[in-house]
Coordinates of C-alpha atoms in Angstrom, one line a residue:
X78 CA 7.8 -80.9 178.1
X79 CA 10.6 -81.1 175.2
X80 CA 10.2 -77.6 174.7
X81 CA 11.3 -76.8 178.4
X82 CA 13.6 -80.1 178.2
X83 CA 15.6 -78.1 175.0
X84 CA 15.6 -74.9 177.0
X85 CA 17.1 -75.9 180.2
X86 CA 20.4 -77.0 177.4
X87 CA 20.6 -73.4 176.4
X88 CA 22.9 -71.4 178.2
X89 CA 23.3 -67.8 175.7
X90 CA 19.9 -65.6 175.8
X91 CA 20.2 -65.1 172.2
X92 CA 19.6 -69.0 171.7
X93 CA 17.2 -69.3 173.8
X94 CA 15.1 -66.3 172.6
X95 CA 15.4 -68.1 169.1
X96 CA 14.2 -71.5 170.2
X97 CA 11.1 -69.9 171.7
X98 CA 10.0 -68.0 168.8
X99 CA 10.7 -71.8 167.3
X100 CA 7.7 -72.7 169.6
X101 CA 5.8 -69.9 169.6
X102 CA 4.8 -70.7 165.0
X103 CA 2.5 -73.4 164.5
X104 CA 4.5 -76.3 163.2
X105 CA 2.0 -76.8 160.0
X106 CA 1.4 -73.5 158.7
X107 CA 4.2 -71.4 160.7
X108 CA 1.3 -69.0 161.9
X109 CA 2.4 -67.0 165.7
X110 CA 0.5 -69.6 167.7
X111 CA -2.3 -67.7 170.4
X112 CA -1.8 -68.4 174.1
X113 CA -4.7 -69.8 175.6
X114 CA -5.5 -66.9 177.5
X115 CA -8.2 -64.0 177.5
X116 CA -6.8 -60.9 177.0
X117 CA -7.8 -57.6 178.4
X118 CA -10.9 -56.0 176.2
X119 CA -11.7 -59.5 174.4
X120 CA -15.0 -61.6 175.7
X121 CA -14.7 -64.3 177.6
X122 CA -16.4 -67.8 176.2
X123 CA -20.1 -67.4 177.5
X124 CA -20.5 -71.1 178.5
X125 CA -17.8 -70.4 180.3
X126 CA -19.1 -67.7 182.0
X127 CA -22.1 -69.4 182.7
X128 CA -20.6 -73.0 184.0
X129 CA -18.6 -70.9 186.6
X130 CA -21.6 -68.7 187.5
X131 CA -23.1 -72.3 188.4
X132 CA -20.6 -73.4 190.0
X133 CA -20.1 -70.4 192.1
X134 CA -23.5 -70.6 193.3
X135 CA -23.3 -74.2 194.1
X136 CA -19.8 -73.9 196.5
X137 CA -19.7 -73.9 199.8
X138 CA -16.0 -72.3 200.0
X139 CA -15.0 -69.8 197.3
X140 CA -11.6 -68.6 196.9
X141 CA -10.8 -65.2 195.6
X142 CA -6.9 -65.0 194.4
X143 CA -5.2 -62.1 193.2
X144 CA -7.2 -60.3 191.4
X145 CA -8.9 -56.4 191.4
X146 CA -12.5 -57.8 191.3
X147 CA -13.3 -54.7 189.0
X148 CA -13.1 -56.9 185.6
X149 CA -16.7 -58.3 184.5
X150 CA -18.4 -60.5 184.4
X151 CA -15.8 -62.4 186.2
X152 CA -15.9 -59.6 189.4
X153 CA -19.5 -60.9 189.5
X154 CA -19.1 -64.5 190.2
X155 CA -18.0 -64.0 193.8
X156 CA -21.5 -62.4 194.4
X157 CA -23.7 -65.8 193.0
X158 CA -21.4 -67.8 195.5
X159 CA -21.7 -65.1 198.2
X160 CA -25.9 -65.2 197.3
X161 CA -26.1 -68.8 197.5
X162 CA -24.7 -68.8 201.3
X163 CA -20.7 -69.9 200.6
X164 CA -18.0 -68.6 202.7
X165 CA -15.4 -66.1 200.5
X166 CA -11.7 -65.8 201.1
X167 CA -9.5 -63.7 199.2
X168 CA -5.6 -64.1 199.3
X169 CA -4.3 -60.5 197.9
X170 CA -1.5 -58.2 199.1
X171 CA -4.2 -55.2 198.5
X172 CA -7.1 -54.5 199.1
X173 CA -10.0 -55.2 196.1
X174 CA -13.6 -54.3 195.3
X175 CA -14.5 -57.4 196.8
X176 CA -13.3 -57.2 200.2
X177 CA -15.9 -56.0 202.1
X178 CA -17.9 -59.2 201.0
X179 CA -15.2 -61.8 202.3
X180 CA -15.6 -63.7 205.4
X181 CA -11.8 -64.1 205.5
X182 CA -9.4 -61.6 204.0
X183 CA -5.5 -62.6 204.0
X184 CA -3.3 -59.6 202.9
X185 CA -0.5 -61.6 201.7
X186 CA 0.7 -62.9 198.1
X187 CA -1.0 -66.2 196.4
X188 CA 2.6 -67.8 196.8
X189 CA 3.0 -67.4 200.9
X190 CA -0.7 -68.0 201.9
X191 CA -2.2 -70.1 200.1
X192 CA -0.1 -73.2 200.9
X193 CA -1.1 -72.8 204.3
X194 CA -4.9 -72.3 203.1
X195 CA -5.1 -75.2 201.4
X196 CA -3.2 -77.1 204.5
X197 CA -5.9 -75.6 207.2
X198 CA -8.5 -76.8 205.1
X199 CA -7.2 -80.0 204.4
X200 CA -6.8 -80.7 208.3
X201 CA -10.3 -79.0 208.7
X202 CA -12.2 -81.7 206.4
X203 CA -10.6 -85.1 207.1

């Protein structure tokens, strides 16, 4: 929050390109500071894996959002909800490899549609 509180008072580029290589160094050891992210061709955390496989297979509604659903393992956890009897939707402006196993496909951007998913649902379950 003060990072982005410091960049909304910069108004040059070059000034706020410096502050955010600032933020981007570990303020101990001035190390580039890693993203909490996975990126493409690194593992993801097995536990992790392995908590959303169980989860998956314990949904009843499972949302598929923008993605290819080529990537594993993650392209796989659609299929242990699918197998376990939950209803899949997925929000993307293309078709994926997991298309033909949705119950509900909505060819529109995560932005636009899902508001109103997440509205329809609401009404659906109070």
């Amino acid at each position: 929050a003060q990072f982005l509180s410091e960049l909304e008072g910069l108004r040059e580029r070059r000034k706020w390109i410096k502050k955010a290589r600032e933020f981007a160094r570990c303020p101990s050891c001035g190390a580039w500071s890693r993203p909490d992210v996975v990126f493409f061709g690194e593992s993801l955390d097995r536990d992790d894996v392995y908590q959303a496989m169980e989860l998956a297979r314990s949904s009843d509604l499972f949302l598929i959002l923008g993605t290819s659903g080529v990537v594993q393992p993650a392209s796989l956890i659609p299929k242990y909800a699918k197998d376990a009897g939950a209803k899949l939707v997925e929000i993307n402006p293309e078709p994926t490899a997991l298309s033909s196993l949705c119950d509900l496909v909505i060819r529109d951007t995560i932005a636009k549609a899902l508001p109103q998913v997440l509205a329809n649902t609401e009404k659906m379950t109070s």
